[in-house]
mmCIF file with all atom_site columns, C-alpha atoms in Angstrom:
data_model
loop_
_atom_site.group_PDB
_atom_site.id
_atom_site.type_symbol
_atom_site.label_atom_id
_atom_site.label_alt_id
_atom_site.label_comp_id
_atom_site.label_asym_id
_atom_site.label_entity_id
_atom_site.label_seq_id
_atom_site.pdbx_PDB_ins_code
_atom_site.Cartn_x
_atom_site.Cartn_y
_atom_site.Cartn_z
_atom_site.occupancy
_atom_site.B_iso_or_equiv
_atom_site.pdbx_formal_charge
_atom_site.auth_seq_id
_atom_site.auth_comp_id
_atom_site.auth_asym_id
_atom_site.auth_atom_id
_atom_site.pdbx_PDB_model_num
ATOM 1   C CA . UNK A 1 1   ? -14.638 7.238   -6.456  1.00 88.00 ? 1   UNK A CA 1
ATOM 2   C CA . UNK A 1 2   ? -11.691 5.167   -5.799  1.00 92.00 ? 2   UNK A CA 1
ATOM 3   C CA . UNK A 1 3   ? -10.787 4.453   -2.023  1.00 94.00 ? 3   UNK A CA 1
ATOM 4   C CA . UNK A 1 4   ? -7.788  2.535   -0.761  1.00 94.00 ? 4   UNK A CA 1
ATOM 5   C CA . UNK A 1 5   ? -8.655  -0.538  1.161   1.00 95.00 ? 5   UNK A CA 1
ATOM 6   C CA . UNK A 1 6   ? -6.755  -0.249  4.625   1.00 94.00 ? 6   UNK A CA 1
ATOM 7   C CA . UNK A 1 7   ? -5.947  -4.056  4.561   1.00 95.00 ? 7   UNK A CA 1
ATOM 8   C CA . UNK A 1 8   ? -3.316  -4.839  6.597   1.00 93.00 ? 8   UNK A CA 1
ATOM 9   C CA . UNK A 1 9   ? -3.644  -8.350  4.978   1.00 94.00 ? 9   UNK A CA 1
ATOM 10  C CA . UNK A 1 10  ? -5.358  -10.329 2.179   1.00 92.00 ? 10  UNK A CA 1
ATOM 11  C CA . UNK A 1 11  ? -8.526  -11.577 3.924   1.00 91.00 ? 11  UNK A CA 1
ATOM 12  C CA . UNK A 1 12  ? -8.980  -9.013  6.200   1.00 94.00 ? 12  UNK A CA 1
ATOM 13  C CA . UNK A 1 13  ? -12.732 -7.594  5.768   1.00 95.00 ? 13  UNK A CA 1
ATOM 14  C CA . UNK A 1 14  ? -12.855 -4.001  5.182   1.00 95.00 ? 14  UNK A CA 1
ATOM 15  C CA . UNK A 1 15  ? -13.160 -1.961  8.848   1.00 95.00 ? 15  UNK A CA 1
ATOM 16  C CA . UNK A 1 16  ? -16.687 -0.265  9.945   1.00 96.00 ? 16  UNK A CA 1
ATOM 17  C CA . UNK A 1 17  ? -15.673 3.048   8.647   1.00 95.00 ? 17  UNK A CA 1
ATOM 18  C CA . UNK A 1 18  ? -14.693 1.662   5.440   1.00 95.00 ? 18  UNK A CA 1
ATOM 19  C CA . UNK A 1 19  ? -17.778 -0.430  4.589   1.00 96.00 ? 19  UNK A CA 1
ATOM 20  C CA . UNK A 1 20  ? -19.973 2.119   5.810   1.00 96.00 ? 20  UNK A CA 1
ATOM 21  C CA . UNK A 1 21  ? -18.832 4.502   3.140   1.00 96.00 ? 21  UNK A CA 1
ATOM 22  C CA . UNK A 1 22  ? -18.751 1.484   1.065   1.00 95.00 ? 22  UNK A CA 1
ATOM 23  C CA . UNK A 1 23  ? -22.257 0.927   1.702   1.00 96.00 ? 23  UNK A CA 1
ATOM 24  C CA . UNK A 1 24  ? -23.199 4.355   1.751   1.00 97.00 ? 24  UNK A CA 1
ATOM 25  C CA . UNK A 1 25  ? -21.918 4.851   -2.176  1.00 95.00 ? 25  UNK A CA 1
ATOM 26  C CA . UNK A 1 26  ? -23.696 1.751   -3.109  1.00 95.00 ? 26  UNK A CA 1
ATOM 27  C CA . UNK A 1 27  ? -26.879 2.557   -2.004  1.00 96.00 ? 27  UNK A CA 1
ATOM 28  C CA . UNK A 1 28  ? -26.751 5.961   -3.938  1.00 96.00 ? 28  UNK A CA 1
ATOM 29  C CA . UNK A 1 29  ? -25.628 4.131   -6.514  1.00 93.00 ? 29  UNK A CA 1
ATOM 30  C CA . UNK A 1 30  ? -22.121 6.232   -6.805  1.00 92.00 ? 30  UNK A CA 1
ATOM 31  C CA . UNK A 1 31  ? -19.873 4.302   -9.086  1.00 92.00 ? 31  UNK A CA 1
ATOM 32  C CA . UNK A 1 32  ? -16.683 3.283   -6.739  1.00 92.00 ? 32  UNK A CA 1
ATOM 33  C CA . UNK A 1 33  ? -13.796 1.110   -6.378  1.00 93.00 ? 33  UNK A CA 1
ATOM 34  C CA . UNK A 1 34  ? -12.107 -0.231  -3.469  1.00 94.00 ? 34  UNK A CA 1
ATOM 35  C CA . UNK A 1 35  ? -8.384  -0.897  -4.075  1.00 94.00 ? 35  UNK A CA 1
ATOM 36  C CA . UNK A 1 36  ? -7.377  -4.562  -3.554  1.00 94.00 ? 36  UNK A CA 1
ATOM 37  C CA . UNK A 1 37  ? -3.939  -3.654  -1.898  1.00 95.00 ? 37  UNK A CA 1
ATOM 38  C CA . UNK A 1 38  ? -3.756  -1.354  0.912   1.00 94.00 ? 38  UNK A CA 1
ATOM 39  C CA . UNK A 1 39  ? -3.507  2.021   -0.801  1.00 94.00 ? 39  UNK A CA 1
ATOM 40  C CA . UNK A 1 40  ? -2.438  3.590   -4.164  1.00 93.00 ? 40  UNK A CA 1
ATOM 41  C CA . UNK A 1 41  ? 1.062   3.705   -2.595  1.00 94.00 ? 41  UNK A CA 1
ATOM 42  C CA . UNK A 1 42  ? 1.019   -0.138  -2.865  1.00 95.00 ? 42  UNK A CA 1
ATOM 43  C CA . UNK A 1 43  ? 1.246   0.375   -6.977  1.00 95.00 ? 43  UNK A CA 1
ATOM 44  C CA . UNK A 1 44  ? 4.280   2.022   -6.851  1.00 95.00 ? 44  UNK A CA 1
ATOM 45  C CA . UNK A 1 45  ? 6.364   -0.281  -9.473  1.00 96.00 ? 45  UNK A CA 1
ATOM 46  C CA . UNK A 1 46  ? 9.818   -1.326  -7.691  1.00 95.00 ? 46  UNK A CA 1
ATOM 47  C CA . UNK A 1 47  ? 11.682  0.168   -10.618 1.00 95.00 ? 47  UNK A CA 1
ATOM 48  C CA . UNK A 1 48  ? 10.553  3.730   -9.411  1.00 95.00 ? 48  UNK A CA 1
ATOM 49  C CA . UNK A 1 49  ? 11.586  2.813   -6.136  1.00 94.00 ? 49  UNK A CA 1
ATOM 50  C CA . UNK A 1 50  ? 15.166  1.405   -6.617  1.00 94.00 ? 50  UNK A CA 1
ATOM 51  C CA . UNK A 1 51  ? 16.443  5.095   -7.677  1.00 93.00 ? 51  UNK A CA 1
ATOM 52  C CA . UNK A 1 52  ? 16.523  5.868   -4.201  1.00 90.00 ? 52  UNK A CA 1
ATOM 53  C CA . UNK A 1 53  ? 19.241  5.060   -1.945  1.00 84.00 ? 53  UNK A CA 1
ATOM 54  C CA . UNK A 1 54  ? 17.455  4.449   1.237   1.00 89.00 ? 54  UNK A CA 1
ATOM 55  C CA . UNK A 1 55  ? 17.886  1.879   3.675   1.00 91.00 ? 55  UNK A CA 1
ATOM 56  C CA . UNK A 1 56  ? 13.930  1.802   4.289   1.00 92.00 ? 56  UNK A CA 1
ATOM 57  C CA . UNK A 1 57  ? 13.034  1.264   0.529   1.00 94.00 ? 57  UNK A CA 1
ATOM 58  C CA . UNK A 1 58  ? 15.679  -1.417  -0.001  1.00 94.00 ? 58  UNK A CA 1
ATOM 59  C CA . UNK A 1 59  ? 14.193  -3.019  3.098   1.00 95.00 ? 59  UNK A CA 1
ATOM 60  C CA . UNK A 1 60  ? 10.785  -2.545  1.661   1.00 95.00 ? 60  UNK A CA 1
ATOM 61  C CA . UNK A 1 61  ? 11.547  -3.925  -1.776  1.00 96.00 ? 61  UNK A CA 1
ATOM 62  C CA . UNK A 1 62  ? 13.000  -7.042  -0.352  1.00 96.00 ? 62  UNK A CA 1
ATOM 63  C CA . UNK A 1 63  ? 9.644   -7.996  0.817   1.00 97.00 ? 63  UNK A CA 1
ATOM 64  C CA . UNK A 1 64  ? 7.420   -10.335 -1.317  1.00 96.00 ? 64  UNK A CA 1
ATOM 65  C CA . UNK A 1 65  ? 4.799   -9.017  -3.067  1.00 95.00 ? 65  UNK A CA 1
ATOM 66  C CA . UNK A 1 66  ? 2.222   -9.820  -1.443  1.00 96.00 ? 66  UNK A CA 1
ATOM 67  C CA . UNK A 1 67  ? 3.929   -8.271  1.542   1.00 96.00 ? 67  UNK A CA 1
ATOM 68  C CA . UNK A 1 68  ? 4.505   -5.312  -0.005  1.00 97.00 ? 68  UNK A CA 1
ATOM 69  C CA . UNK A 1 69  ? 0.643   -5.093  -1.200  1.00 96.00 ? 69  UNK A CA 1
ATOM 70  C CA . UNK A 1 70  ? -0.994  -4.855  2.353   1.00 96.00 ? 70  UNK A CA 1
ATOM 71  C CA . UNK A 1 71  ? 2.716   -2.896  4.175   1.00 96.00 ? 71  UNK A CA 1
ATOM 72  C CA . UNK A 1 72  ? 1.814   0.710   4.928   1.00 93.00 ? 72  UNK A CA 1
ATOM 73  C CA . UNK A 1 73  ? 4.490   2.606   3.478   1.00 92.00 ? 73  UNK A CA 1
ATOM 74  C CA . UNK A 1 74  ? 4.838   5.513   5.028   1.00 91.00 ? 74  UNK A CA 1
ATOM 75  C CA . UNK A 1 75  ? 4.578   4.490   8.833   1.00 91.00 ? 75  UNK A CA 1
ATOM 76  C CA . UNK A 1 76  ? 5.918   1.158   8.506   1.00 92.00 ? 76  UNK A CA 1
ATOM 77  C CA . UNK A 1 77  ? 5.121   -1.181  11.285  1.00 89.00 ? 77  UNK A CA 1
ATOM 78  C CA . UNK A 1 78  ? 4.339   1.434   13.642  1.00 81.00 ? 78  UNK A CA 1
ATOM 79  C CA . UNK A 1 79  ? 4.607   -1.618  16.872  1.00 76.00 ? 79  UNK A CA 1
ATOM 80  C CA . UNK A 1 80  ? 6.920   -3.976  17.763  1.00 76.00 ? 80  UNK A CA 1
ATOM 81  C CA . UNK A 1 81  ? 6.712   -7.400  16.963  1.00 75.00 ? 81  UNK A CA 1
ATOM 82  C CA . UNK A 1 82  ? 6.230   -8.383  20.397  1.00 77.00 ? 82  UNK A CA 1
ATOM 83  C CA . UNK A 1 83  ? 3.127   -6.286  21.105  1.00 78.00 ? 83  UNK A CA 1
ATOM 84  C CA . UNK A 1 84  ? 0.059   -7.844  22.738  1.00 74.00 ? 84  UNK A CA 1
ATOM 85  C CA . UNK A 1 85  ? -2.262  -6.568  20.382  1.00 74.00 ? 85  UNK A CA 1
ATOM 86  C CA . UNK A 1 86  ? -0.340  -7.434  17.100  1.00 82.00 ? 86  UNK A CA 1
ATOM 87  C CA . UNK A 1 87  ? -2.568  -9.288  15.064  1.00 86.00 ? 87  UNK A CA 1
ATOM 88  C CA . UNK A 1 88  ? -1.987  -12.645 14.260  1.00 90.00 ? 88  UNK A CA 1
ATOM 89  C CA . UNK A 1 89  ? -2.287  -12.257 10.258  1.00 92.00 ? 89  UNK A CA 1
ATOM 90  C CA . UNK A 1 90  ? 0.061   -10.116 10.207  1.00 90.00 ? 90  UNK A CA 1
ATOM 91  C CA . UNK A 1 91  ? 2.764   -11.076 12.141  1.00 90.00 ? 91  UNK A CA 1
ATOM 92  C CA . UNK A 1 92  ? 1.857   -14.370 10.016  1.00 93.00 ? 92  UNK A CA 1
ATOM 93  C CA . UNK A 1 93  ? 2.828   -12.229 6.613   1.00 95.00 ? 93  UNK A CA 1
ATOM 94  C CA . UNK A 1 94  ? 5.450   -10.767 8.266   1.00 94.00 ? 94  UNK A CA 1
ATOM 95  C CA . UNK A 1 95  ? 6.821   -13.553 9.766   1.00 94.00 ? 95  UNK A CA 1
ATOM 96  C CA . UNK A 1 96  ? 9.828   -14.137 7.378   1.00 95.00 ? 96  UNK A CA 1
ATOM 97  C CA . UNK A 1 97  ? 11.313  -10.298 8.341   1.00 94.00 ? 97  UNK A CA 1
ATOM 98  C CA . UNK A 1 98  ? 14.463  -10.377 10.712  1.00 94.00 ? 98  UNK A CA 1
ATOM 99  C CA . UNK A 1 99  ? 14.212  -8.599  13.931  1.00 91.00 ? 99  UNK A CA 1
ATOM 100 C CA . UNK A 1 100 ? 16.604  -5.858  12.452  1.00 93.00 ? 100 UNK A CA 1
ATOM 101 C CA . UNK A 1 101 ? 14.804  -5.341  9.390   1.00 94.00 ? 101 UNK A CA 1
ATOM 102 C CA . UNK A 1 102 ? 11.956  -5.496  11.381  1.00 93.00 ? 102 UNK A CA 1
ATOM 103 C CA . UNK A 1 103 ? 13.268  -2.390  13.553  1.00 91.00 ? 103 UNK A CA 1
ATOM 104 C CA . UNK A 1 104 ? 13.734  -0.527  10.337  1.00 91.00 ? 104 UNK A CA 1
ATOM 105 C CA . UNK A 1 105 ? 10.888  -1.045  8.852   1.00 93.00 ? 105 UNK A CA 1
ATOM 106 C CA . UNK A 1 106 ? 8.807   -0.525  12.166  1.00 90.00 ? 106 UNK A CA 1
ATOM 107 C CA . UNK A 1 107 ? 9.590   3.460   12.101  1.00 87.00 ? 107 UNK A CA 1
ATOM 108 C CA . UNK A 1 108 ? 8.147   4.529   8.912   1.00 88.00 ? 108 UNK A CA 1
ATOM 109 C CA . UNK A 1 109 ? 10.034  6.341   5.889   1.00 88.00 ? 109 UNK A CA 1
ATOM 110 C CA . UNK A 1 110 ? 12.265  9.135   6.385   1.00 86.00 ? 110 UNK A CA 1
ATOM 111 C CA . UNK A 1 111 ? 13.265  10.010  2.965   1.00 80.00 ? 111 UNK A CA 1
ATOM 112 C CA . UNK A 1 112 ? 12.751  13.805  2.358   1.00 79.00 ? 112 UNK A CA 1
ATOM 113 C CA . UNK A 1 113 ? 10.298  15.081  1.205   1.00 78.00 ? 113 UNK A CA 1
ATOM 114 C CA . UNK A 1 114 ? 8.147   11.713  2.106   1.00 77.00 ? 114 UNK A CA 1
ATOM 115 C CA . UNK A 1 115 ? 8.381   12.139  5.512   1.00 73.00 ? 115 UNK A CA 1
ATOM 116 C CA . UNK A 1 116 ? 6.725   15.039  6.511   1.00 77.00 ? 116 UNK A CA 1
ATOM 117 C CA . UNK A 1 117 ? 4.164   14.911  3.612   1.00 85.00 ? 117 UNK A CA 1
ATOM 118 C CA . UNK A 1 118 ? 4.202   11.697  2.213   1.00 87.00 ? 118 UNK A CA 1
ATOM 119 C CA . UNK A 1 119 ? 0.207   11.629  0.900   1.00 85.00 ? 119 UNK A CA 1
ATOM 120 C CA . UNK A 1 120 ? 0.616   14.749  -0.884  1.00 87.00 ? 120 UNK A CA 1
ATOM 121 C CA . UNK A 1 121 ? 3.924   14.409  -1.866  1.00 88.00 ? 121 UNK A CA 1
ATOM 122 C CA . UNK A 1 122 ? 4.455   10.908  -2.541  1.00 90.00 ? 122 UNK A CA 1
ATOM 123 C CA . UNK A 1 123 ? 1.855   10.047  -5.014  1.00 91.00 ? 123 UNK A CA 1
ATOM 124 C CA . UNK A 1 124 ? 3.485   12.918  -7.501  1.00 92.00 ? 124 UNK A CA 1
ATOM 125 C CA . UNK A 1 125 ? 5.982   10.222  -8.862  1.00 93.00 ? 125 UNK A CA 1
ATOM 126 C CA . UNK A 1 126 ? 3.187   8.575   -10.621 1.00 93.00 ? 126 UNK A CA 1
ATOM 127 C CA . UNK A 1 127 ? 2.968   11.600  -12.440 1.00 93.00 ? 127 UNK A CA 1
ATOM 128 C CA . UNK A 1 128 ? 6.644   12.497  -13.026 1.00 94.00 ? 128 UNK A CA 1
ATOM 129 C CA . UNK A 1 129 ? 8.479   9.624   -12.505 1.00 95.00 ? 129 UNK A CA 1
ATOM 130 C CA . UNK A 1 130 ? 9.715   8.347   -15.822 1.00 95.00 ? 130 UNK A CA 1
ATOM 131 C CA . UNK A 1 131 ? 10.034  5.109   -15.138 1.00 95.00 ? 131 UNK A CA 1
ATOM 132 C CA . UNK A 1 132 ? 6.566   4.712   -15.021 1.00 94.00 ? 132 UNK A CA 1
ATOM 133 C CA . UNK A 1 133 ? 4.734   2.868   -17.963 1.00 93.00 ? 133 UNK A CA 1
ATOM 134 C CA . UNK A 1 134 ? 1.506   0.507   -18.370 1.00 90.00 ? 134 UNK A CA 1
ATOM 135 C CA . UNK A 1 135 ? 3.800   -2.295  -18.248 1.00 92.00 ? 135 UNK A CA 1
ATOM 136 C CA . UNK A 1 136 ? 5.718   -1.664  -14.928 1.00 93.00 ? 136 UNK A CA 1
ATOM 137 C CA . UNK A 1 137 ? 2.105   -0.628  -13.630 1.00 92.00 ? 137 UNK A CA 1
ATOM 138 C CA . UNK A 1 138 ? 0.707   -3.816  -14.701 1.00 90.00 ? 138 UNK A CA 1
ATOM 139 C CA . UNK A 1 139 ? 3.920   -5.539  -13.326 1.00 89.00 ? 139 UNK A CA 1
ATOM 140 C CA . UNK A 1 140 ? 3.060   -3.975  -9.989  1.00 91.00 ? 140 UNK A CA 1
ATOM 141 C CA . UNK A 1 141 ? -0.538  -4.587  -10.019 1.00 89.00 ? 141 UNK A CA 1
ATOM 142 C CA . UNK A 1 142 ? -0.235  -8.560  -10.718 1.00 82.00 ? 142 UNK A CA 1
ATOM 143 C CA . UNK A 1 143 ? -3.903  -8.532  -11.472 1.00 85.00 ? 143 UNK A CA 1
ATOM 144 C CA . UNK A 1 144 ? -6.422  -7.340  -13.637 1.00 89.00 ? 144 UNK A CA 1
ATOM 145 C CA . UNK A 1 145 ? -7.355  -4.644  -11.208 1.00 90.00 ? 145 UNK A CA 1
ATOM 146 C CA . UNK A 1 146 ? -6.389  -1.427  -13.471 1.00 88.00 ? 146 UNK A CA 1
ATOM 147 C CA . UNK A 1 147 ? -7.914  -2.586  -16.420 1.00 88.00 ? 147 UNK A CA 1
ATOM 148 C CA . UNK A 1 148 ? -11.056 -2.886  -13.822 1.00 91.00 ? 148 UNK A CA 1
ATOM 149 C CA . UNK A 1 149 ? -10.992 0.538   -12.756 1.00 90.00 ? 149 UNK A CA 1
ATOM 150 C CA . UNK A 1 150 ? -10.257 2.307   -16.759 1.00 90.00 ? 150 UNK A CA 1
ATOM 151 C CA . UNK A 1 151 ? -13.323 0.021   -17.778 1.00 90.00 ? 151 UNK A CA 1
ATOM 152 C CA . UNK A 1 152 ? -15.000 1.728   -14.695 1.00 89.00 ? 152 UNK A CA 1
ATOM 153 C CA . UNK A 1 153 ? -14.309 5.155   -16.089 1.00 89.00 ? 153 UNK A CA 1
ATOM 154 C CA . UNK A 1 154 ? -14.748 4.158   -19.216 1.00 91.00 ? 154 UNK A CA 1
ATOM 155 C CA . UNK A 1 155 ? -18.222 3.501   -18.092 1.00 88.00 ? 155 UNK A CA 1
ATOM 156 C CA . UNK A 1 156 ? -18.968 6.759   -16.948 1.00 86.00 ? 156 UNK A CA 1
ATOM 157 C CA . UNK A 1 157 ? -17.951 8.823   -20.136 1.00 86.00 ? 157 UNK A CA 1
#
């Protein structure tokens, strides 16, 4: 089973729910994989991305990549930079982003048909997106996660 993360930054432990089912598949010894970025939209190489004209994505590839790993993609910031609550981390990531491109980027993407269903839809352009290859995967990664996860399966054949 692979699971994305939910980061919203590098060192941030994983919440309850998370490690619970975590926890849960390790003690019935269910072969897993928690994703080190924030979710499988995260792996999305740039070069897939760039053949969309959209102010959002542009924004979005601008970040670092580190930003980019841990940025929820489909809801953005969801707060304003001001907010009480904000966490400190990750205004602390974040901290480099104008407060325009911070407005953009707060509201989520609105590229049809990502908008309205952007978990089913969304993850389709690993599948038929040409652009996508090991390398630009690998490129996107910047680890030695994948190869991780196809020894994994590997594993289980």
């Amino acid at each position: 089973m692979i699971l994305d993360s939910d980061r919203y930054y590098f060192a941030m432990p994983l919440k309850p729910d998370k490690k619970k089912v975590e926890d849960y598949l390790i003690a019935h010894t269910i072969p897993n994989h928690i994703l080190e970025k924030r979710e499988m939209e995260n792996y999305m190489p740039d070069i897939v991305l760039r053949t969309f004209n959209d102010d959002y994505l542009n924004l979005y590839l601008k970040l670092t990549n580190l930003q980019k790993d841990y940025f929820d993609l489909q809801k953005g910031f969801n707060k304003n930079r001001s907010d009480k609550d904000f966490n400190i981390n990750i205004l602390s990531l974040y901290a480099n982003i104008s407060e325009n491109d911070w407005r953009i980027l707060k509201n989520g993407i609105k590229l049809s048909p990502y908008d309205k269903s952007f978990k089913s839809e969304f993850p389709k352009l690993f599948e038929t997106s040409p652009l996508i290859d090991k390398q630009s995967l690998l490129s996107r990664a910047d680890s030695m996660e994948l190869q991780e996860i196809l020894n994994k399966i590997a594993a289980l054949l």
